[in-house]
Short mmCIF file of C-alpha atoms and ligand atoms in Angstrom, two decimals:
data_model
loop_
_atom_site.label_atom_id
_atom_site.label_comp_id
_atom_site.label_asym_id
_atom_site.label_seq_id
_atom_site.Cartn_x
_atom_site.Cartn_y
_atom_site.Cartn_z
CA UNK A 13 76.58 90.59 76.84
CA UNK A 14 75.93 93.77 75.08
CA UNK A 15 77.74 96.23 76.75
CA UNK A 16 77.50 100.29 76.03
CA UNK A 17 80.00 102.80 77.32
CA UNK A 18 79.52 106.52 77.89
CA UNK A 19 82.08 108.83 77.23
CA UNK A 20 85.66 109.77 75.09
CA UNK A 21 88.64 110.16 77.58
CA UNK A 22 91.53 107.73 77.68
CA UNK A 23 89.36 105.96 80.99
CA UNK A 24 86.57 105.49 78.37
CA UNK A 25 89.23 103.58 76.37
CA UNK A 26 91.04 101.57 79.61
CA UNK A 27 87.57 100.27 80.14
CA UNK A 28 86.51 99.36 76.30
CA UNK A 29 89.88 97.79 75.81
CA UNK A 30 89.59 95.46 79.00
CA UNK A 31 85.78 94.93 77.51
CA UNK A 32 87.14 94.10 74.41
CA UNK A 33 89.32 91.46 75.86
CA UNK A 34 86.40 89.68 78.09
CA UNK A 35 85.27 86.89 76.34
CA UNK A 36 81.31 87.21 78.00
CA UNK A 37 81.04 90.70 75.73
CA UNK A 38 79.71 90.00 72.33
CA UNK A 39 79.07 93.43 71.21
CA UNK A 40 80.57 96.34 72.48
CA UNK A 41 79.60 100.31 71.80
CA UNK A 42 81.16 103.22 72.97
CA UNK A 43 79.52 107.39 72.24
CA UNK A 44 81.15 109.19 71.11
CA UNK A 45 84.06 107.49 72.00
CA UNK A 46 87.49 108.51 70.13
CA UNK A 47 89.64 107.57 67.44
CA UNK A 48 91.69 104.98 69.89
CA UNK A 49 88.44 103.68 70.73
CA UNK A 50 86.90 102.90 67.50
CA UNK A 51 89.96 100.37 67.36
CA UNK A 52 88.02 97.79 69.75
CA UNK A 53 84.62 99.52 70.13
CA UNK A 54 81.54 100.32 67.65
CA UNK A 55 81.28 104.13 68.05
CA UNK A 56 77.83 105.38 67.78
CA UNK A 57 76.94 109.44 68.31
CA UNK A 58 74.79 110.66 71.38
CA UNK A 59 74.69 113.73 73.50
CA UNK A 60 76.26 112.29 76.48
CA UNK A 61 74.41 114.76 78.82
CA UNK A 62 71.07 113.98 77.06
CA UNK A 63 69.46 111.09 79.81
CA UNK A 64 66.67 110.13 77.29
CA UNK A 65 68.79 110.40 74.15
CA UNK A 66 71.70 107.83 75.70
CA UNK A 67 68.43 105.39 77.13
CA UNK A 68 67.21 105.33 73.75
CA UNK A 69 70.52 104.44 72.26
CA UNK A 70 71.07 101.56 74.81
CA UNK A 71 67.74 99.89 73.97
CA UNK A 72 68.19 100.36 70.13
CA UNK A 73 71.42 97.97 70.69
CA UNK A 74 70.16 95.86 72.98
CA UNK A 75 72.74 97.05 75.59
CA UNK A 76 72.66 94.61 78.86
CA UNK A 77 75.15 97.01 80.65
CA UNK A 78 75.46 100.81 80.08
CA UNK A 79 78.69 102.10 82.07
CA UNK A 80 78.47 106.26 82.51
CA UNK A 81 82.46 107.09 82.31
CA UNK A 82 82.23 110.61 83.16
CA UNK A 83 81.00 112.51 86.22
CA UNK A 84 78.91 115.07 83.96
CA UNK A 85 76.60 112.82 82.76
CA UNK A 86 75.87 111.42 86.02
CA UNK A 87 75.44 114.41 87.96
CA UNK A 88 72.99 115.36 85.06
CA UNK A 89 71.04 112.56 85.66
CA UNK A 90 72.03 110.23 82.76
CA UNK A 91 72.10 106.63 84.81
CA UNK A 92 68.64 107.16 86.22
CA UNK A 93 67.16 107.67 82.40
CA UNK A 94 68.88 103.82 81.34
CA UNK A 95 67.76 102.25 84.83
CA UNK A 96 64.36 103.76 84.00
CA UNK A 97 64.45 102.22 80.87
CA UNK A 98 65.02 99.04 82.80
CA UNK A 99 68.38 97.93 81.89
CA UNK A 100 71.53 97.84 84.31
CA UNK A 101 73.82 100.39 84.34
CA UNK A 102 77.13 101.15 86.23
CA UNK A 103 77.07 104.71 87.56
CA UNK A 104 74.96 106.19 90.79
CA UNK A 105 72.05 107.78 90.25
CA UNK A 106 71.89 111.91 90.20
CA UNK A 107 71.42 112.09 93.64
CA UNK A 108 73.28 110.13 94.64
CA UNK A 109 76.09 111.29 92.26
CA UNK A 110 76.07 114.52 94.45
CA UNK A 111 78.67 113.07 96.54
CA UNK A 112 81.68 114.47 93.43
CA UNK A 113 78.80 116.76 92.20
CA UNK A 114 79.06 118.95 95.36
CA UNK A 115 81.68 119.34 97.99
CA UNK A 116 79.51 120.79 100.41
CA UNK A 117 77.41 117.56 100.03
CA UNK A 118 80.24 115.38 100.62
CA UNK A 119 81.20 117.18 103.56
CA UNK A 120 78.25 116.81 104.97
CA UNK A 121 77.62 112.95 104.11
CA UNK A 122 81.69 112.58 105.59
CA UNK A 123 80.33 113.95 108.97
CA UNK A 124 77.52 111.88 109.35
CA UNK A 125 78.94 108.79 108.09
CA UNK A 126 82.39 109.77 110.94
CA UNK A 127 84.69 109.79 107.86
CA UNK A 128 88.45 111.25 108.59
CA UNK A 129 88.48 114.78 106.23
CA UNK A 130 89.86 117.98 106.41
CA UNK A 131 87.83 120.52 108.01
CA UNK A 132 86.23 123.08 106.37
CA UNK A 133 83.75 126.04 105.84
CA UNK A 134 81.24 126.27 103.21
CA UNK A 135 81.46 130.01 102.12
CA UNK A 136 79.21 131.81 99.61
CA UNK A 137 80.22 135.93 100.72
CA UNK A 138 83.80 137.58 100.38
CA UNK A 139 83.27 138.10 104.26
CA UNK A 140 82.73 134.41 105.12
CA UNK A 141 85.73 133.56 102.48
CA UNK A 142 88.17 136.23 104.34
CA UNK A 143 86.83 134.62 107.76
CA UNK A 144 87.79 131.19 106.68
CA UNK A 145 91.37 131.71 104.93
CA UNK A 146 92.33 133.46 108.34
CA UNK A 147 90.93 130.83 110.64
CA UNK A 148 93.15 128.22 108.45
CA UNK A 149 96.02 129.97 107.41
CA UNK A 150 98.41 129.18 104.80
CA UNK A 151 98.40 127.00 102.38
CA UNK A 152 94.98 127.83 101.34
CA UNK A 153 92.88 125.41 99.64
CA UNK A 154 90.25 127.10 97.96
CA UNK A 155 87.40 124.51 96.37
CA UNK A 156 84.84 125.31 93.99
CA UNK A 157 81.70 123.76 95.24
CA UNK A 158 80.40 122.36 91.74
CA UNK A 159 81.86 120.35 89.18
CA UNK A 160 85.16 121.74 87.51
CA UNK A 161 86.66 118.96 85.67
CA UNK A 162 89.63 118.85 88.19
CA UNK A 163 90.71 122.70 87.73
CA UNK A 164 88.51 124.10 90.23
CA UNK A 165 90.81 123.35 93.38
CA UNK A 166 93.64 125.96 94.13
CA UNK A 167 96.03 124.93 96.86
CA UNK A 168 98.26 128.19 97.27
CA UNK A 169 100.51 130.15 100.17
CA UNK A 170 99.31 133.98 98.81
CA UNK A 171 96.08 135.18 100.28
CA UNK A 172 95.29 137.38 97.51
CA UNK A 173 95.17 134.69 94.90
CA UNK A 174 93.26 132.05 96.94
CA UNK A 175 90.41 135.37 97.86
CA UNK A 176 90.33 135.84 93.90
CA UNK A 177 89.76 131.91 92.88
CA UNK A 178 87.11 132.10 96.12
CA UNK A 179 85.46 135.30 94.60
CA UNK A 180 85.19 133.60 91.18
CA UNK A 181 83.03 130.96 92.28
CA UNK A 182 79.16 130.84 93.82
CA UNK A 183 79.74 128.76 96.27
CA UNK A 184 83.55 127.53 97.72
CA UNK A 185 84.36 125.05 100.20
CA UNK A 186 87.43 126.40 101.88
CA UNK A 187 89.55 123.74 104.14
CA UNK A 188 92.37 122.96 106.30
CA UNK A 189 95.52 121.79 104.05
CA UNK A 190 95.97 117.97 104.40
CA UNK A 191 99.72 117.07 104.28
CA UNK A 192 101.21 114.08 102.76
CA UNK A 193 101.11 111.93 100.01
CA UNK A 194 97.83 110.99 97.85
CA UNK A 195 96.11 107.48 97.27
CA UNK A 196 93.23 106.69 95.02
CA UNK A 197 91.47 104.39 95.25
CA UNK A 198 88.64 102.82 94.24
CA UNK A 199 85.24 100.66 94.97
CA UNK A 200 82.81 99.18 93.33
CA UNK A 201 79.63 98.56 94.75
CA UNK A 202 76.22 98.43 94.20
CA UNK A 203 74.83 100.19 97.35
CA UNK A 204 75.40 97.55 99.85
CA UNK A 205 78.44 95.54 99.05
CA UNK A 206 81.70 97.24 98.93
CA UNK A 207 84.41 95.57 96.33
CA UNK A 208 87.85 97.58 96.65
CA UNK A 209 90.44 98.08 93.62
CA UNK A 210 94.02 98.15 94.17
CA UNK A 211 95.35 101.26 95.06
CA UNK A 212 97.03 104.10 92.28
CA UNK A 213 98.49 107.46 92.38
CA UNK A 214 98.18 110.35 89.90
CA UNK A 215 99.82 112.93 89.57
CA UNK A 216 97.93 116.13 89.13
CA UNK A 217 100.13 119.23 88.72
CA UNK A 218 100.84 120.07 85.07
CA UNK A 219 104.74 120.13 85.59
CA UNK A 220 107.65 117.85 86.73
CA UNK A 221 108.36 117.52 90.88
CA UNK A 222 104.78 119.03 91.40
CA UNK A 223 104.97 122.07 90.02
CA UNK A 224 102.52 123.98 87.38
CA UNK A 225 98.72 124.16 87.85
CA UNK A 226 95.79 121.45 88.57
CA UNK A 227 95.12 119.10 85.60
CA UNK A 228 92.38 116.54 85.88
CA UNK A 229 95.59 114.06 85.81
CA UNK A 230 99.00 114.13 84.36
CA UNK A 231 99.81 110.45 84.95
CA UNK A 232 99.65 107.26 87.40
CA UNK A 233 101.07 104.40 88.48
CA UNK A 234 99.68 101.25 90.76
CA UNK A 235 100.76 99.84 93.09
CA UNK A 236 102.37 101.74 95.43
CA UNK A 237 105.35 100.01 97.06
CA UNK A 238 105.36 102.32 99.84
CA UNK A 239 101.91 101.92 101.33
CA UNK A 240 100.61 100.19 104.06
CA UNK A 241 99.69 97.03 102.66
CA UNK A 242 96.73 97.62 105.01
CA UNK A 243 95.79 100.09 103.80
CA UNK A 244 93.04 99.17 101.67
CA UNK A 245 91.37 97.68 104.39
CA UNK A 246 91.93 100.39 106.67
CA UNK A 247 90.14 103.06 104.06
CA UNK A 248 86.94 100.34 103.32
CA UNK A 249 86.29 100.29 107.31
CA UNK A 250 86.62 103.80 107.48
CA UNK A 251 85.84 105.77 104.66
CA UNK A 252 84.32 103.47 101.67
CA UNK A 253 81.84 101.68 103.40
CA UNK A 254 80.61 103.88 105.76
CA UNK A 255 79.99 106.38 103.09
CA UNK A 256 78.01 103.70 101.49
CA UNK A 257 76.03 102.46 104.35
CA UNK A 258 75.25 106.71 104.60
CA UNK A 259 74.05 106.86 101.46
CA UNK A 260 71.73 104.25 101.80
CA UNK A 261 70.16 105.28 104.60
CA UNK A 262 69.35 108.79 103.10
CA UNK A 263 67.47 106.79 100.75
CA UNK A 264 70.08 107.47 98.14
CA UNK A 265 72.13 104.35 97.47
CA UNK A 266 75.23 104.77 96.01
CA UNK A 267 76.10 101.92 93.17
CA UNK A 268 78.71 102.17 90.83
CA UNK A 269 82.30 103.33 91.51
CA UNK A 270 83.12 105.53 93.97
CA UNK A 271 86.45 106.96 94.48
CA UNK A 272 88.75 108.30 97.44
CA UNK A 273 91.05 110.76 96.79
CA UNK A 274 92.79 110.45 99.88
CA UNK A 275 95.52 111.55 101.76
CA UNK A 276 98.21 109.68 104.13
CA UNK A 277 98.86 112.57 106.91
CA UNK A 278 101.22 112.21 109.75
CA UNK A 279 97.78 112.25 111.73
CA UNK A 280 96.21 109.26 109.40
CA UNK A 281 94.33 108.73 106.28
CA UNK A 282 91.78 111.96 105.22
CA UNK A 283 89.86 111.92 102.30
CA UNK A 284 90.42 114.61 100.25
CA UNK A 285 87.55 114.18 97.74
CA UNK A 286 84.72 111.41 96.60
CA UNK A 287 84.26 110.73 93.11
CA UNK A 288 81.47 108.94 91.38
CA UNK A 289 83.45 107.23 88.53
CA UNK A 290 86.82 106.04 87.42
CA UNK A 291 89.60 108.70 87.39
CA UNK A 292 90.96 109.40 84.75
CA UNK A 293 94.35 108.32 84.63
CA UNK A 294 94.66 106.22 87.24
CA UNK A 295 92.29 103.54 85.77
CA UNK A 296 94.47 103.26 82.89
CA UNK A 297 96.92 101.48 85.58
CA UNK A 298 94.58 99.72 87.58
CA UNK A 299 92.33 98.06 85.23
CA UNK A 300 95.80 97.23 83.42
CA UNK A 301 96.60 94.63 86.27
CA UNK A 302 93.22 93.63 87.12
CA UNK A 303 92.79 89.61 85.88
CA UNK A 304 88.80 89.48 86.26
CA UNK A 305 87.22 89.90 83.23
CA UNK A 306 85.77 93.55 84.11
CA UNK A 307 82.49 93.02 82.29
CA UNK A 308 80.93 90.58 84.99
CA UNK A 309 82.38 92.82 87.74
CA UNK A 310 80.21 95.89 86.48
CA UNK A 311 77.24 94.15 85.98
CA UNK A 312 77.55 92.52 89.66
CA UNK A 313 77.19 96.57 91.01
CA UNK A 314 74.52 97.49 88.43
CA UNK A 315 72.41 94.77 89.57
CA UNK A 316 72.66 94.14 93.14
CA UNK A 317 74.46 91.38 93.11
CA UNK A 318 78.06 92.17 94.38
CA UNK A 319 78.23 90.39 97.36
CA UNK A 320 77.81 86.87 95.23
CA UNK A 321 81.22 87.76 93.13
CA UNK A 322 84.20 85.84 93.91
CA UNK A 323 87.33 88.00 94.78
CA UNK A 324 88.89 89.94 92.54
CA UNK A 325 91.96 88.07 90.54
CA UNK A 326 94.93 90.67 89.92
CA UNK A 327 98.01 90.75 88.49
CA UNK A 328 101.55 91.22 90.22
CA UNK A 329 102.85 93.27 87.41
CA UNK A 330 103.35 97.40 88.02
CA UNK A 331 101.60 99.71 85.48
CA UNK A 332 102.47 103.28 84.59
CA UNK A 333 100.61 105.79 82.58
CA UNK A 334 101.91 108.68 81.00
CA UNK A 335 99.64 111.44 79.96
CA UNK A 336 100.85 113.61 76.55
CA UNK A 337 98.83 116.74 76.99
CA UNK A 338 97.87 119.57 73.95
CA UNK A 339 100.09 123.03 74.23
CA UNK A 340 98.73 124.89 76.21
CA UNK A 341 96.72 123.11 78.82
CA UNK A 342 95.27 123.36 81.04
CA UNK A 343 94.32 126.40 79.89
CA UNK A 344 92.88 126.23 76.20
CA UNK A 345 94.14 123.61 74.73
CA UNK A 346 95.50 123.61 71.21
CA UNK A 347 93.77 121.57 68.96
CA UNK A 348 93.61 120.04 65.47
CA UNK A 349 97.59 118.88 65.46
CA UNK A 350 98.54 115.73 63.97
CA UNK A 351 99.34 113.05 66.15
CA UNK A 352 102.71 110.34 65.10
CA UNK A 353 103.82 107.35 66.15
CA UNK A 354 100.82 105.87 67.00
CA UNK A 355 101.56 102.50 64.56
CA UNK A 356 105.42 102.35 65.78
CA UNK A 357 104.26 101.88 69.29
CA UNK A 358 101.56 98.87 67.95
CA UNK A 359 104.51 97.78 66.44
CA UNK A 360 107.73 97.89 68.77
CA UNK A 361 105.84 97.96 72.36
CA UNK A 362 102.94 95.63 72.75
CA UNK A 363 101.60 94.20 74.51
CA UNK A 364 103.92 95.80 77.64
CA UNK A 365 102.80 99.17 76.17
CA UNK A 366 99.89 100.86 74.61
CA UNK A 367 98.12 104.45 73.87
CA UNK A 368 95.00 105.02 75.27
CA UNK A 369 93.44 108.10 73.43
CA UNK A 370 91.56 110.84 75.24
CA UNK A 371 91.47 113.38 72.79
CA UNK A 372 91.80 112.63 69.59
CA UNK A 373 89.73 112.07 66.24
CA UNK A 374 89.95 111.19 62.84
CA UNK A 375 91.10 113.98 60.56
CA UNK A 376 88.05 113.98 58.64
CA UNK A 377 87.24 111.67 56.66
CA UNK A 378 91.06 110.35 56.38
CA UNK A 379 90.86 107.61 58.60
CA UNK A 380 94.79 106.93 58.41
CA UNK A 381 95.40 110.63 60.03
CA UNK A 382 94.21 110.96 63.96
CA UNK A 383 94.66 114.48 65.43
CA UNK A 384 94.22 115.93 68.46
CA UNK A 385 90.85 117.08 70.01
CA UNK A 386 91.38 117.94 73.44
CA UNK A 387 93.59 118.72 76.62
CA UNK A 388 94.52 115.25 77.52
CA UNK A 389 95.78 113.81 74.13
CA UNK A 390 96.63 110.38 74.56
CA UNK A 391 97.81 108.38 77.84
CA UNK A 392 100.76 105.94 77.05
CA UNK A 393 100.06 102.66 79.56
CA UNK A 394 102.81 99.80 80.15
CA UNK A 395 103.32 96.94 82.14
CA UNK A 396 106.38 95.31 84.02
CA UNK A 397 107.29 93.21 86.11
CA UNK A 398 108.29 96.58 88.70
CA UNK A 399 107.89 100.20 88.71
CA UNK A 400 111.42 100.63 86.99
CA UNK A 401 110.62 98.73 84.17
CA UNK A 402 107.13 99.63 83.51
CA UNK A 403 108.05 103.02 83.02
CA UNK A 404 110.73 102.29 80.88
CA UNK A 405 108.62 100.84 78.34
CA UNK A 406 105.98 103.92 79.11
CA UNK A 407 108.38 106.75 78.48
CA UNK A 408 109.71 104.56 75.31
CA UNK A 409 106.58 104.22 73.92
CA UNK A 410 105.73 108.19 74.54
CA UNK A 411 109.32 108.90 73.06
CA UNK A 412 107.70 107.46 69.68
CA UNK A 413 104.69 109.71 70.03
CA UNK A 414 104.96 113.06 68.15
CA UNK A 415 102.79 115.63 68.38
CA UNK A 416 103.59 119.25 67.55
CA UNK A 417 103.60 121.51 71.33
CA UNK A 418 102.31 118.21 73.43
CA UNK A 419 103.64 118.42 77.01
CA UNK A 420 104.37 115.19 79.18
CA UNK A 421 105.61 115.04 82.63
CA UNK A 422 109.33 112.95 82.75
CA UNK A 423 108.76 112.20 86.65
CA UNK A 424 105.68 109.82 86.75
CA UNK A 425 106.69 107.08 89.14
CA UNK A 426 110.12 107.83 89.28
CA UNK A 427 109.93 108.25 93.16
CA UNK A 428 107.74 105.56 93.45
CA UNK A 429 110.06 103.22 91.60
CA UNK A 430 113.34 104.30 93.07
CA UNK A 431 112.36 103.12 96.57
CA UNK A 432 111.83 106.92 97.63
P1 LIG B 27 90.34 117.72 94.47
O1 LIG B 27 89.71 118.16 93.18
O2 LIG B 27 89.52 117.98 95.67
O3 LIG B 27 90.91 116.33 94.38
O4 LIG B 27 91.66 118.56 94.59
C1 LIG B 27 92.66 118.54 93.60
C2 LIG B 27 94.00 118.47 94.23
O5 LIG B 27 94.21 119.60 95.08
C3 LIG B 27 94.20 117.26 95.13
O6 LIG B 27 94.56 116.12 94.45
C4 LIG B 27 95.31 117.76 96.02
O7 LIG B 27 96.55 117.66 95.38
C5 LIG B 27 94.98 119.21 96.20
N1 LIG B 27 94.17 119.35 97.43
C6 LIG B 27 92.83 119.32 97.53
N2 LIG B 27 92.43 119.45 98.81
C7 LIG B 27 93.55 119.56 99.54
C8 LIG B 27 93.80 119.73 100.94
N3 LIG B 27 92.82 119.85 101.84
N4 LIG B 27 95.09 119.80 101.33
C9 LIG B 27 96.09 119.70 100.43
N5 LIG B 27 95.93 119.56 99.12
C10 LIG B 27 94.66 119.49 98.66
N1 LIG B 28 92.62 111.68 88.27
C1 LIG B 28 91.71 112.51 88.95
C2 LIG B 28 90.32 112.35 88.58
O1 LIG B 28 89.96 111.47 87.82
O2 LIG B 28 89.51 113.10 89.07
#
């Protein structure tokens, strides 16, 4: 199978490396892709936004499967230009991608479809905004309605500053704060059948024990020891595929991956947001300790044909991924450093550990030199046979890593793995 993937973060290399080791994909292509990808990938250039630019690309190499990484592209319409060109793709349609695109709209598809969420008001005037933050109280959570690549969410006890994020934004969803700790997790499906992943957890606060801003993700780990083990079952009765079934019947199936950000309240599970593709980290961890080649899995929920796919195999080993961030973000990031280590890790670690590059590149044309390109640098992924020792071999492997003002959190699964 020729496969094509769409994208350059480190979840755009999780899924070309577990490509790369399927034996059913003969040819694999990433755009743009990243330096870490052009290890196991053929990168080719596109404008990732551009619907009829990436279509055009997929039939030029004969692509049988196009996977959309990002939410960008799909909320701009970029899946429905491939499936118009008539070849299978993994990632909803435009419409249908709506459901991370807008909060509002996933509000709104949560009530019809009786899924547990937070309540909220949609706000668009100071007046409303003032209305709402009273009604709720404190801790605010203040949501820009449109896409923000995970930054537009403030979750705060002062008035003032959730009223300024509010004011900055068109459109905010404002909504009762949902204690407890978070889950994603992940389907697949292809608008009828709904395939759950294994459960992660990411960590999204910049700093160590929570603290520090949004990022779209500092780090992850899967599985969680403390959870229900029904859990997963509990959140595909209730939340996965009834939001499915939903979607269908506005005549907008959903197919690809959808993902719960949920939380575990003393009062039961609430979702706390739908996405329409893989986070980003947390499917560095959970396509780490999946055993089904991944290739046959995607092309099951691009064509329909989920509900004829034997179970999904997966392994009992613990993963933990460990994101090394440029200076400065989330704000603007620093860029243009060079990145070390990268070879010592290949060397000492594997196979328990390995970097996953989000942003990086070549320095030029010096292919021996990668530097950094983004806010999320690289995300440094191990294995074990428990929590404890998976991130051993993580923070070992980031230890090697050297990168001139990169930032890493110290405390990714360290509660998790300590029995806390
Ligand atoms: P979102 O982009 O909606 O996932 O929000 C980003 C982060 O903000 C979440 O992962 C939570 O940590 C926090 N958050 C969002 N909504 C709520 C809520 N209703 N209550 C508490 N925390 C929230
Ligand atoms: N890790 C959060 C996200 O992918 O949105």
């Amino acid at each position: 199978m020729n496969v094509l993937v769409i994208g350059s973060g480190a979840r755009e290399h999780a899924l070309c490396r577990s490509l790369s080791l399927d034996p059913a994909v003969t040819a694999l292509y990433c755009a743009p892709g990243n330096a870490g990808i052009a290890e196991v990938a053929e990168l080719r250039r596109v404008d990732a936004l551009d619907g009829e630019a990436v279509s055009a690309l997929a039939v030029e190499l004969g692509a049988e499967l196009v996977i959309v990484g990002p939410e960008a592209p799909l909320v701009a319409g970029v899946a429905d230009a491939v499936r118009d060109a008539g070849i299978p793709v993994f990632g909803p349609s435009k419409e249908a991608a709506q459901l991370e695109g807008s909060k509002a709209f996933a509000k709104d598809v949560m009530a019809a479809a009786g899924v547990p969420t937070s309540r909220s008001y949609v706000c668009t005037t100071p007046e409303e905004v003032a209305e709402a933050l009273d009604a709720f109280g404190a801790p605010y959570v203040v949501k820009d309605d449109g896409l923000a690549a995970g930054k537009g969410v403030v979750v705060t006890d002062d008035l003032e500053a959730a009223a300024a994020h509010a004011a900055g934004c068109e459109r905010v969803v404002i909504e009762e704060f949902l204690d407890g700790p978070e889950v994603s997790l992940f389907a697949i499906t292809d608008g009828v059948s709904v395939v759950p992943l294994q459960p992660a957890q990411d960590f999204k606060r910049a700093l160590d024990g929570d603290e520090g801003p949004n990022t779209g993700g500092m780090g992850a780990y899967s599985p969680l020891p403390w959870a229900d083990p029904k859990l997963v079952d509990e959140v595909l009765e209730t939340v996965l595929q009834p939001t499915v079934d939903e979607m269908r019947h506005r005549g907008t199936p959903f197919s690809g991956l959808l993902y719960a950000g949920l939380a575990i309240t003393s009062r039961g599970v609430r979702v706390i947001e739908f996405n329409a593709r893989f986070g980003d980290p947390e499917t560095q961890v959970v396509l780490a300790r999946l055993k089904t080649p991944l290739a046959g899995v995607l092309k099951a929920a691009a064509t329909g044909d989920l509900a004829d796919l034997p179970a999904l195999r997966w392994s009992e080993d613990a993963a933990v991924t460990v994101v090394i961030a440029s200076h400065n973000y989330p704000g603007t990031p620093r860029t243009g450093d060079p990145i070390s280590g990268l070879a010592e890790v290949a060397a000492e670690d594997a196979p328990h550990a390995y970097v996953l590059h989000a942003g990086t590149k070549y320095d030029g044309d010096d292919r021996d030199t990668v530097v950094s390109a983004g806010g999320r640098v690289l995300s440094v992924t191990a294995t074990g046979t428990d929590l404890t020792e998976a991130r051993e071999r993580a923070y070992q492997a980031v230890g090697r890593i050297g990168l001139d003002g990169a930032q890493h959190r110290t405390d990714i699964a360290a509660k998790a793995a300590a029995g806390a």
